[in-house]
PDB file of C-alpha atoms in Angstrom:
ATOM      1  CA  ARG M   7       9.241  64.621  89.967  1.00 67.00           C
ATOM      2  CA  VAL M   8       7.770  62.416  87.139  1.00 73.00           C
ATOM      3  CA  ALA M   9       8.173  58.784  86.534  1.00 74.00           C
ATOM      4  CA  MET M  10      10.496  57.547  83.563  1.00 81.00           C
ATOM      5  CA  SER M  11      10.072  54.742  81.139  1.00 85.00           C
ATOM      6  CA  TYR M  12      13.354  53.482  79.597  1.00 85.00           C
ATOM      7  CA  ALA M  13      14.411  50.342  77.641  1.00 84.00           C
ATOM      8  CA  VAL M  14      16.918  48.113  79.532  1.00 85.00           C
ATOM      9  CA  GLY M  15      18.387  44.837  77.844  1.00 80.00           C
ATOM     10  CA  GLU M  16      18.054  41.188  78.611  1.00 74.00           C
ATOM     11  CA  TRP M  17      21.431  41.642  80.742  1.00 74.00           C
ATOM     12  CA  ALA M  18      18.906  43.068  83.829  1.00 78.00           C
ATOM     13  CA  ARG M  19      16.646  39.937  83.574  1.00 80.00           C
ATOM     14  CA  VAL M  20      16.957  38.110  87.132  1.00 81.00           C
ATOM     15  CA  TRP M  21      16.167  38.232  90.319  1.00 82.00           C
ATOM     16  CA  PRO M  22      15.812  40.353  92.419  1.00 83.00           C
ATOM     17  CA  LEU M  23      17.750  43.110  89.968  1.00 85.00           C
ATOM     18  CA  GLN M  24      14.436  42.530  87.774  1.00 87.00           C
ATOM     19  CA  GLN M  25      11.985  43.583  89.911  1.00 88.00           C
ATOM     20  CA  LEU M  26      13.632  46.544  90.781  1.00 88.00           C
ATOM     21  CA  ILE M  27      14.537  47.662  87.546  1.00 87.00           C
ATOM     22  CA  ARG M  28      10.779  46.720  86.336  1.00 86.00           C
ATOM     23  CA  ALA M  29       9.837  48.615  89.744  1.00 86.00           C
ATOM     24  CA  MET M  30      11.608  52.071  88.569  1.00 84.00           C
ATOM     25  CA  GLY M  31       9.651  52.154  85.054  1.00 83.00           C
ATOM     26  CA  ALA M  32      12.195  49.972  82.726  1.00 86.00           C
ATOM     27  CA  PHE M  33      11.171  47.656  80.032  1.00 85.00           C
ATOM     28  CA  PHE M  34      12.859  45.137  78.690  1.00 86.00           C
ATOM     29  CA  VAL M  35      14.136  44.770  75.240  1.00 86.00           C
ATOM     30  CA  ARG M  36      15.314  41.651  73.299  1.00 83.00           C
ATOM     31  CA  ARG M  37      17.916  43.478  71.128  1.00 78.00           C
ATOM     32  CA  ASN M  38      18.433  40.801  68.818  1.00 77.00           C
ATOM     33  CA  SER M  39      15.747  39.268  68.303  1.00 81.00           C
ATOM     34  CA  GLY M  40      14.645  38.330  64.574  1.00 80.00           C
ATOM     35  CA  ASP M  41      10.580  37.957  65.290  1.00 88.00           C
ATOM     36  CA  PRO M  42       9.283  40.922  63.049  1.00 91.00           C
ATOM     37  CA  LEU M  43       5.853  40.848  65.748  1.00 93.00           C
ATOM     38  CA  TYR M  44       8.043  41.385  68.407  1.00 91.00           C
ATOM     39  CA  ARG M  45       9.387  44.648  66.433  1.00 90.00           C
ATOM     40  CA  VAL M  46       6.112  45.729  65.462  1.00 91.00           C
ATOM     41  CA  VAL M  47       4.726  45.773  69.312  1.00 92.00           C
ATOM     42  CA  LEU M  48       7.727  47.474  70.305  1.00 91.00           C
ATOM     43  CA  ALA M  49       7.793  50.096  67.773  1.00 90.00           C
ATOM     44  CA  ARG M  50       3.930  50.502  68.419  1.00 91.00           C
ATOM     45  CA  TYR M  51       4.412  50.718  72.079  1.00 90.00           C
ATOM     46  CA  VAL M  52       7.184  53.324  71.881  1.00 91.00           C
ATOM     47  CA  ALA M  53       5.335  55.560  69.608  1.00 89.00           C
ATOM     48  CA  MET M  54       2.331  55.337  71.707  1.00 90.00           C
ATOM     49  CA  ALA M  55       4.309  56.853  75.155  1.00 89.00           C
ATOM     50  CA  THR M  56       6.014  59.710  73.063  1.00 89.00           C
ATOM     51  CA  GLU M  57       2.507  60.811  71.274  1.00 88.00           C
ATOM     52  CA  ALA M  58       1.561  60.201  75.314  1.00 88.00           C
ATOM     53  CA  GLY M  59       3.995  62.466  76.587  1.00 88.00           C
ATOM     54  CA  VAL M  60       5.742  60.241  78.691  1.00 89.00           C
ATOM     55  CA  PRO M  61       9.152  61.430  80.183  1.00 91.00           C
ATOM     56  CA  GLN M  62      11.529  58.303  78.249  1.00 91.00           C
ATOM     57  CA  ALA M  63      14.946  57.670  79.458  1.00 90.00           C
ATOM     58  CA  MET M  64      17.050  56.842  75.877  1.00 88.00           C
ATOM     59  CA  PHE M  65      20.555  55.445  75.941  1.00 89.00           C
ATOM     60  CA  PRO M  66      21.568  55.984  72.200  1.00 90.00           C
ATOM     61  CA  GLU M  67      24.736  54.290  72.418  1.00 91.00           C
ATOM     62  CA  GLY M  68      22.453  51.289  73.068  1.00 84.00           C
ATOM     63  CA  GLY M  69      24.886  49.479  75.491  1.00 83.00           C
ATOM     64  CA  LEU M  70      27.953  50.118  77.842  1.00 86.00           C
ATOM     65  CA  THR M  71      30.984  51.684  76.310  1.00 92.00           C
ATOM     66  CA  LEU M  72      34.013  48.783  76.163  1.00 93.00           C
ATOM     67  CA  ASP M  73      36.824  51.785  76.100  1.00 95.00           C
ATOM     68  CA  GLY M  74      35.459  54.347  78.110  1.00 95.00           C
ATOM     69  CA  GLY M  75      34.773  56.478  74.646  1.00 95.00           C
ATOM     70  CA  LEU M  76      31.514  57.331  73.627  1.00 95.00           C
ATOM     71  CA  ARG M  77      29.765  54.954  71.129  1.00 94.00           C
ATOM     72  CA  ALA M  78      28.157  55.331  67.748  1.00 93.00           C
ATOM     73  CA  PRO M  79      24.807  55.867  68.782  1.00 94.00           C
ATOM     74  CA  LYS M  80      21.718  52.987  67.581  1.00 90.00           C
ATOM     75  CA  PHE M  81      19.328  53.855  65.762  1.00 91.00           C
ATOM     76  CA  GLY M  82      16.201  51.532  66.640  1.00 88.00           C
ATOM     77  CA  LEU M  83      14.181  53.771  69.775  1.00 90.00           C
ATOM     78  CA  LEU M  84      15.078  56.779  68.258  1.00 92.00           C
ATOM     79  CA  ASP M  85      13.516  55.971  64.591  1.00 92.00           C
ATOM     80  CA  TYR M  86      10.303  54.300  66.813  1.00 91.00           C
ATOM     81  CA  MET M  87       9.825  57.843  68.284  1.00 91.00           C
ATOM     82  CA  LEU M  88      10.468  59.859  64.755  1.00 90.00           C
ATOM     83  CA  LYS M  89       8.150  57.376  63.009  1.00 86.00           C
ATOM     84  CA  GLY M  90       4.903  58.988  64.511  1.00 80.00           C
ATOM     85  CA  PHE M  91       6.369  62.256  64.783  1.00 86.00           C
ATOM     86  CA  ASP M  92       4.202  65.211  63.120  1.00 83.00           C
ATOM     87  CA  GLU M  93       5.508  68.310  63.772  1.00 82.00           C
ATOM     88  CA  ARG M  94       2.938  70.875  62.767  1.00 81.00           C
ATOM     89  CA  GLU M  95       1.588  73.171  65.097  1.00 79.00           C
ATOM     90  CA  GLY M  96      -1.832  72.538  66.535  1.00 74.00           C
ATOM     91  CA  GLU M  97      -4.539  70.310  67.446  1.00 74.00           C
ATOM     92  CA  GLY M  98      -2.986  68.667  70.320  1.00 73.00           C
ATOM     93  CA  ARG M  99      -0.074  67.817  68.847  1.00 82.00           C
ATOM     94  CA  ARG M 100       2.961  67.714  70.995  1.00 87.00           C
ATOM     95  CA  ASP M 101       6.505  68.326  70.555  1.00 91.00           C
ATOM     96  CA  LEU M 102       9.084  66.046  70.778  1.00 93.00           C
ATOM     97  CA  VAL M 103      12.069  67.391  73.316  1.00 95.00           C
ATOM     98  CA  PHE M 104      15.074  65.737  73.875  1.00 96.00           C
ATOM     99  CA  ILE M 105      17.357  66.859  77.655  1.00 96.00           C
ATOM    100  CA  PRO M 106      20.846  65.288  76.451  1.00 96.00           C
ATOM    101  CA  VAL M 107      22.279  64.063  79.729  1.00 96.00           C
ATOM    102  CA  GLY M 108      26.358  63.618  80.045  1.00 96.00           C
ATOM    103  CA  LEU M 109      27.765  60.859  83.107  1.00 95.00           C
ATOM    104  CA  ASN M 110      31.355  60.662  84.063  1.00 96.00           C
ATOM    105  CA  TYR M 111      32.364  58.217  86.945  1.00 96.00           C
ATOM    106  CA  ASP M 112      36.064  58.185  88.531  1.00 96.00           C
ATOM    107  CA  ARG M 113      35.218  55.021  89.588  1.00 94.00           C
ATOM    108  CA  VAL M 114      33.723  52.288  87.111  1.00 93.00           C
ATOM    109  CA  LEU M 115      33.351  48.543  88.648  1.00 87.00           C
ATOM    110  CA  GLU M 116      33.489  46.841  85.722  1.00 88.00           C
ATOM    111  CA  ASP M 117      36.403  48.520  83.814  1.00 92.00           C
ATOM    112  CA  ARG M 118      38.737  45.599  83.748  1.00 89.00           C
ATOM    113  CA  SER M 119      35.757  43.232  82.418  1.00 87.00           C
ATOM    114  CA  GLN M 120      34.225  45.497  80.159  1.00 90.00           C
ATOM    115  CA  LEU M 121      38.428  46.621  78.273  1.00 92.00           C
ATOM    116  CA  GLY M 122      38.218  41.963  78.484  1.00 89.00           C
ATOM    117  CA  LYS M 123      35.410  42.357  75.805  1.00 88.00           C
ATOM    118  CA  LEU M 124      37.638  43.925  73.311  1.00 88.00           C
ATOM    119  CA  HIS M 125      40.084  40.555  73.199  1.00 84.00           C
ATOM    120  CA  PRO M 126      37.459  38.251  72.652  1.00 81.00           C
ATOM    121  CA  ASP M 127      40.396  35.226  72.000  1.00 82.00           C
ATOM    122  CA  LEU M 128      42.044  36.002  76.036  1.00 77.00           C
ATOM    123  CA  PRO M 129      41.042  32.948  77.991  1.00 77.00           C
ATOM    124  CA  ARG M 130      38.158  34.578  80.348  1.00 76.00           C
ATOM    125  CA  PRO M 131      37.871  34.406  84.349  1.00 74.00           C
ATOM    126  CA  GLY M 132      35.742  31.451  85.318  1.00 76.00           C
ATOM    127  CA  ARG M 133      33.476  32.122  88.287  1.00 77.00           C
ATOM    128  CA  LEU M 134      35.324  30.839  91.039  1.00 81.00           C
ATOM    129  CA  ARG M 135      37.662  33.208  90.410  1.00 78.00           C
ATOM    130  CA  ALA M 136      35.109  35.905  90.019  1.00 77.00           C
ATOM    131  CA  LEU M 137      34.674  35.232  93.282  1.00 80.00           C
ATOM    132  CA  GLY M 138      37.511  35.168  94.768  1.00 84.00           C
ATOM    133  CA  THR M 139      38.457  38.941  93.052  1.00 80.00           C
ATOM    134  CA  THR M 140      34.651  40.057  94.879  1.00 81.00           C
ATOM    135  CA  LEU M 141      35.911  38.616  98.520  1.00 85.00           C
ATOM    136  CA  SER M 142      39.306  39.917  97.890  1.00 85.00           C
ATOM    137  CA  PHE M 143      38.359  43.366  97.261  1.00 81.00           C
ATOM    138  CA  ALA M 144      34.747  43.874  99.708  1.00 86.00           C
ATOM    139  CA  GLY M 145      37.821  42.427 102.427  1.00 88.00           C
ATOM    140  CA  ARG M 146      40.459  44.820 101.066  1.00 83.00           C
ATOM    141  CA  ASN M 147      37.961  47.906 101.470  1.00 83.00           C
ATOM    142  CA  LEU M 148      36.698  46.695 104.952  1.00 88.00           C
ATOM    143  CA  TRP M 149      40.258  46.166 106.327  1.00 87.00           C
ATOM    144  CA  GLN M 150      40.563  49.618 105.427  1.00 83.00           C
ATOM    145  CA  MET M 151      37.697  50.780 107.154  1.00 86.00           C
ATOM    146  CA  VAL M 152      38.667  49.281 110.299  1.00 87.00           C
ATOM    147  CA  THR M 153      42.501  50.652 110.182  1.00 86.00           C
ATOM    148  CA  GLY M 154      40.878  54.346 109.033  1.00 84.00           C
ATOM    149  CA  GLU M 155      42.834  54.310 105.357  1.00 78.00           C
ATOM    150  CA  TRP M 156      39.494  54.005 103.185  1.00 79.00           C
ATOM    151  CA  HIS M 157      38.676  56.331 100.544  1.00 80.00           C
ATOM    152  CA  ARG M 158      35.842  57.115  98.845  1.00 80.00           C
ATOM    153  CA  PHE M 159      35.528  55.961  95.343  1.00 82.00           C
ATOM    154  CA  GLY M 160      36.304  59.568  93.851  1.00 88.00           C
ATOM    155  CA  TYR M 161      33.143  61.016  92.029  1.00 94.00           C
ATOM    156  CA  ALA M 162      30.148  60.305  89.935  1.00 95.00           C
ATOM    157  CA  CYS M 163      29.127  63.442  87.925  1.00 96.00           C
ATOM    158  CA  VAL M 164      26.090  64.042  85.669  1.00 96.00           C
ATOM    159  CA  ASN M 165      25.247  67.234  84.121  1.00 96.00           C
ATOM    160  CA  PHE M 166      22.162  68.136  82.172  1.00 95.00           C
ATOM    161  CA  GLY M 167      22.563  70.131  78.416  1.00 95.00           C
ATOM    162  CA  THR M 168      20.006  72.566  76.580  1.00 95.00           C
ATOM    163  CA  PRO M 169      17.041  70.870  75.715  1.00 96.00           C
ATOM    164  CA  LEU M 170      16.706  70.093  71.869  1.00 95.00           C
ATOM    165  CA  SER M 171      13.010  70.220  70.563  1.00 94.00           C
ATOM    166  CA  MET M 172      12.622  68.560  67.226  1.00 93.00           C
ATOM    167  CA  ARG M 173       9.922  70.568  65.905  1.00 92.00           C
ATOM    168  CA  GLU M 174      12.520  73.634  66.148  1.00 93.00           C
ATOM    169  CA  LEU M 175      15.055  71.465  64.359  1.00 92.00           C
ATOM    170  CA  SER M 176      12.492  70.436  61.797  1.00 91.00           C
ATOM    171  CA  ARG M 177      11.566  73.764  60.844  1.00 91.00           C
ATOM    172  CA  THR M 178      15.248  74.610  60.753  1.00 91.00           C
ATOM    173  CA  GLN M 179      16.437  71.697  58.422  1.00 91.00           C
ATOM    174  CA  GLY M 180      13.527  71.668  56.706  1.00 90.00           C
ATOM    175  CA  TRP M 181      12.385  67.738  57.794  1.00 90.00           C
ATOM    176  CA  ASP M 182       8.497  66.943  57.062  1.00 88.00           C
ATOM    177  CA  PHE M 183       8.571  64.268  59.495  1.00 86.00           C
ATOM    178  CA  HIS M 184       4.057  63.755  58.543  1.00 82.00           C
ATOM    179  CA  ALA M 185       4.879  63.525  54.501  1.00 85.00           C
ATOM    180  CA  MET M 186       8.149  61.426  55.107  1.00 87.00           C
ATOM    181  CA  ASP M 187       7.772  57.736  53.660  1.00 88.00           C
ATOM    182  CA  GLU M 188      10.412  54.739  55.263  1.00 87.00           C
ATOM    183  CA  THR M 189      13.057  55.284  53.511  1.00 90.00           C
ATOM    184  CA  THR M 190      13.652  59.211  53.708  1.00 91.00           C
ATOM    185  CA  ARG M 191      12.744  58.771  57.584  1.00 90.00           C
ATOM    186  CA  ARG M 192      15.458  56.563  58.128  1.00 89.00           C
ATOM    187  CA  SER M 193      18.435  58.511  56.271  1.00 92.00           C
ATOM    188  CA  VAL M 194      16.794  61.097  58.613  1.00 93.00           C
ATOM    189  CA  VAL M 195      16.999  58.999  61.896  1.00 94.00           C
ATOM    190  CA  PRO M 196      21.001  58.901  61.748  1.00 94.00           C
ATOM    191  CA  GLU M 197      21.344  63.312  61.584  1.00 94.00           C
ATOM    192  CA  VAL M 198      19.119  63.127  64.596  1.00 94.00           C
ATOM    193  CA  ALA M 199      21.154  60.548  66.420  1.00 95.00           C
ATOM    194  CA  ARG M 200      24.163  63.065  65.105  1.00 93.00           C
ATOM    195  CA  SER M 201      22.967  65.917  66.956  1.00 93.00           C
ATOM    196  CA  LEU M 202      22.259  63.916  70.279  1.00 95.00           C
ATOM    197  CA  MET M 203      25.556  63.113  70.400  1.00 95.00           C
ATOM    198  CA  GLU M 204      27.348  65.986  69.688  1.00 95.00           C
ATOM    199  CA  ALA M 205      24.733  67.446  72.202  1.00 95.00           C
ATOM    200  CA  ILE M 206      25.972  64.612  75.210  1.00 96.00           C
ATOM    201  CA  GLY M 207      29.506  64.716  74.324  1.00 96.00           C
ATOM    202  CA  SER M 208      29.184  68.266  74.963  1.00 95.00           C
ATOM    203  CA  VAL M 209      28.076  68.111  78.425  1.00 96.00           C
ATOM    204  CA  ILE M 210      30.428  65.308  79.802  1.00 96.00           C
ATOM    205  CA  PRO M 211      32.179  66.602  82.771  1.00 96.00           C
ATOM    206  CA  VAL M 212      35.624  66.615  83.513  1.00 96.00           C
ATOM    207  CA  LEU M 213      36.284  64.766  86.773  1.00 96.00           C
ATOM    208  CA  PRO M 214      39.571  64.205  88.716  1.00 95.00           C
ATOM    209  CA  VAL M 215      40.982  60.722  87.479  1.00 96.00           C
ATOM    210  CA  SER M 216      40.246  61.555  84.029  1.00 96.00           C
ATOM    211  CA  LEU M 217      41.851  64.582  84.162  1.00 96.00           C
ATOM    212  CA  VAL M 218      44.959  63.303  85.591  1.00 96.00           C
ATOM    213  CA  ALA M 219      44.652  59.843  83.627  1.00 96.00           C
ATOM    214  CA  SER M 220      44.919  61.835  80.068  1.00 95.00           C
ATOM    215  CA  LEU M 221      48.162  63.530  80.915  1.00 95.00           C
ATOM    216  CA  MET M 222      49.136  59.783  82.045  1.00 94.00           C
ATOM    217  CA  VAL M 223      48.495  57.944  78.521  1.00 95.00           C
ATOM    218  CA  GLU M 224      49.997  60.490  76.335  1.00 92.00           C
ATOM    219  CA  THR M 225      53.526  59.654  77.222  1.00 90.00           C
ATOM    220  CA  PRO M 226      53.216  56.305  79.280  1.00 91.00           C
ATOM    221  CA  GLU M 227      57.035  55.846  79.492  1.00 92.00           C
ATOM    222  CA  ARG M 228      57.568  59.255  81.262  1.00 93.00           C
ATOM    223  CA  ALA M 229      57.779  59.902  85.329  1.00 94.00           C
ATOM    224  CA  TRP M 230      56.220  63.230  86.326  1.00 95.00           C
ATOM    225  CA  SER M 231      57.297  65.102  89.390  1.00 94.00           C
ATOM    226  CA  GLU M 232      53.755  66.146  91.281  1.00 93.00           C
ATOM    227  CA  LEU M 233      55.084  69.725  90.509  1.00 93.00           C
ATOM    228  CA  GLU M 234      55.055  68.759  87.106  1.00 94.00           C
ATOM    229  CA  LEU M 235      52.030  67.329  87.263  1.00 93.00           C
ATOM    230  CA  LYS M 236      50.119  69.839  89.124  1.00 92.00           C
ATOM    231  CA  ALA M 237      51.285  71.965  86.334  1.00 94.00           C
ATOM    232  CA  ALA M 238      50.005  70.249  83.731  1.00 95.00           C
ATOM    233  CA  ALA M 239      46.988  69.177  84.601  1.00 93.00           C
ATOM    234  CA  LEU M 240      46.278  73.262  85.520  1.00 92.00           C
ATOM    235  CA  ALA M 241      46.901  74.315  82.622  1.00 94.00           C
ATOM    236  CA  ARG M 242      44.909  70.999  80.802  1.00 94.00           C
ATOM    237  CA  MET M 243      42.102  72.393  82.961  1.00 92.00           C
ATOM    238  CA  ALA M 244      42.637  75.769  81.862  1.00 92.00           C
ATOM    239  CA  GLU M 245      42.097  74.262  77.783  1.00 93.00           C
ATOM    240  CA  PHE M 246      38.737  72.774  79.099  1.00 93.00           C
ATOM    241  CA  GLU M 247      37.052  75.394  79.984  1.00 90.00           C
ATOM    242  CA  ALA M 248      38.263  77.474  77.358  1.00 92.00           C
ATOM    243  CA  ALA M 249      37.030  75.158  75.008  1.00 91.00           C
ATOM    244  CA  GLY M 250      33.830  75.497  76.845  1.00 91.00           C
ATOM    245  CA  ALA M 251      33.784  72.211  79.074  1.00 94.00           C
ATOM    246  CA  HIS M 252      32.373  71.216  82.380  1.00 93.00           C
ATOM    247  CA  ALA M 253      35.019  70.659  84.715  1.00 92.00           C
ATOM    248  CA  TYR M 254      33.700  69.373  88.356  1.00 93.00           C
ATOM    249  CA  ILE M 255      35.804  70.930  90.649  1.00 92.00           C
ATOM    250  CA  PRO M 256      34.968  69.215  94.122  1.00 91.00           C
ATOM    251  CA  ARG M 257      35.221  71.949  96.928  1.00 90.00           C
ATOM    252  CA  ARG M 258      36.280  74.674  94.081  1.00 90.00           C
ATOM    253  CA  ASP M 259      39.564  74.007  94.942  1.00 91.00           C
ATOM    254  CA  GLN M 260      41.970  73.228  91.732  1.00 90.00           C
ATOM    255  CA  ASP M 261      44.875  71.601  93.925  1.00 90.00           C
ATOM    256  CA  TYR M 262      42.374  69.134  95.990  1.00 91.00           C
ATOM    257  CA  ALA M 263      40.889  68.064  92.218  1.00 91.00           C
ATOM    258  CA  PHE M 264      43.979  67.282  91.171  1.00 93.00           C
ATOM    259  CA  GLY M 265      45.330  65.517  94.684  1.00 91.00           C
ATOM    260  CA  VAL M 266      42.117  63.311  94.476  1.00 92.00           C
ATOM    261  CA  GLY M 267      42.419  62.502  90.845  1.00 94.00           C
ATOM    262  CA  LEU M 268      46.223  61.336  91.832  1.00 94.00           C
ATOM    263  CA  ARG M 269      45.400  59.529  94.814  1.00 92.00           C
ATOM    264  CA  MET M 270      42.116  57.090  93.374  1.00 93.00           C
ATOM    265  CA  LEU M 271      45.213  56.062  90.363  1.00 95.00           C
ATOM    266  CA  LEU M 272      47.507  55.118  93.578  1.00 93.00           C
ATOM    267  CA  LEU M 273      44.867  53.756  94.790  1.00 90.00           C
ATOM    268  CA  ARG M 274      43.853  51.073  92.878  1.00 91.00           C
ATOM    269  CA  ARG M 275      48.093  50.933  91.709  1.00 92.00           C
ATOM    270  CA  LEU M 276      47.086  52.088  88.081  1.00 95.00           C
ATOM    271  CA  VAL M 277      49.582  54.519  89.418  1.00 96.00           C
ATOM    272  CA  GLU M 278      53.055  54.130  91.016  1.00 95.00           C
ATOM    273  CA  GLU M 279      55.377  56.078  93.126  1.00 94.00           C
ATOM    274  CA  LYS M 280      58.884  55.768  93.556  1.00 94.00           C
ATOM    275  CA  ASP M 281      61.823  58.520  94.691  1.00 92.00           C
ATOM    276  CA  GLY M 282      58.628  61.127  94.331  1.00 92.00           C
ATOM    277  CA  LEU M 283      58.489  60.285  90.745  1.00 95.00           C
ATOM    278  CA  TYR M 284      54.853  59.464  89.011  1.00 96.00           C
ATOM    279  CA  ARG M 285      54.570  56.960  86.420  1.00 95.00           C
ATOM    280  CA  PRO M 286      52.122  54.691  85.154  1.00 95.00           C
ATOM    281  CA  MET M 287      52.054  51.368  85.481  1.00 94.00           C
ATOM    282  CA  THR M 288      52.701  49.325  82.307  1.00 90.00           C
ATOM    283  CA  SER M 289      49.963  46.623  82.757  1.00 90.00           C
ATOM    284  CA  ASP M 290      47.585  49.035  82.830  1.00 91.00           C
ATOM    285  CA  VAL M 291      47.759  51.060  80.939  1.00 94.00           C
ATOM    286  CA  ASP M 292      44.403  50.532  79.102  1.00 95.00           C
ATOM    287  CA  VAL M 293      42.576  51.247  82.081  1.00 96.00           C
ATOM    288  CA  LEU M 294      44.279  54.434  82.610  1.00 96.00           C
ATOM    289  CA  ARG M 295      43.188  55.070  79.060  1.00 97.00           C
ATOM    290  CA  TYR M 296      39.766  53.792  79.869  1.00 97.00           C
ATOM    291  CA  TYR M 297      38.942  56.770  82.350  1.00 97.00           C
ATOM    292  CA  SER M 298      41.361  59.074  79.425  1.00 97.00           C
ATOM    293  CA  ASN M 299      39.503  58.330  76.959  1.00 97.00           C
ATOM    294  CA  ALA M 300      35.892  59.639  78.726  1.00 96.00           C
ATOM    295  CA  ILE M 301      36.734  62.808  78.122  1.00 96.00           C
ATOM    296  CA  GLU M 302      39.219  62.702  74.456  1.00 95.00           C
ATOM    297  CA  HIS M 303      36.061  64.020  72.310  1.00 94.00           C
ATOM    298  CA  LEU M 304      36.561  67.392  74.351  1.00 93.00           C
TER     299      LEU M 304
END
């Protein structure tokens, strides 16, 4: 029930997205700016918001995933938050509390575009082709709605972890940010970032598409019967739950969850079915791996 402040890259500075995102509490960050004055002002802005207890949303990875997996954290905004942090209690000093948030999606609209960035040498589609793809996508979905064959794009799931108190962590690790010099603090920030990323990774939910994709990419040449896939999916789900992972089971029905995951992959032509056997499309194994990577660390 509070307004949140969060940093957004310059990619969002287009009309009307810019006005919408700013109205939602965002501030824009020029990540590659070499202007030292800009950096000082940004650092002070984040530090003042932190000191005032403004709820902030921070994306530690600093950008969208390219391959579906977790990225290494960036340290800039986290360093600005910790620069003025004083872990001592009393005199109106606030604790700094991070709430880990894990997100996962059965369908990411720009999955192929992100994967394409891993191969900058390959030719990129022009605007006309991109427009044609968009219109084709819209037309196909509209036709499926008219014919009653349209299905939702799967599930998007968010999961929240145990809040992490910097005051408590500092006490446990013996850190004294109030007395730290610049060099020492910058050596500690990566440790804090790693702790946050581990906490985030542990609460990323397992979704149906990621579950089925994780089985398919292990042996891309294998043809599975539905019974074999279902048995393997149930066994994999049990492994995740035994390891403490959070699995989202729609309708609380594991059989239905498996069916939704497989149906999504069939509809997107990432998996083909022939004579009752299912196998990955060889041209799209990278896309399957993109969704498998979302839960690879689990």
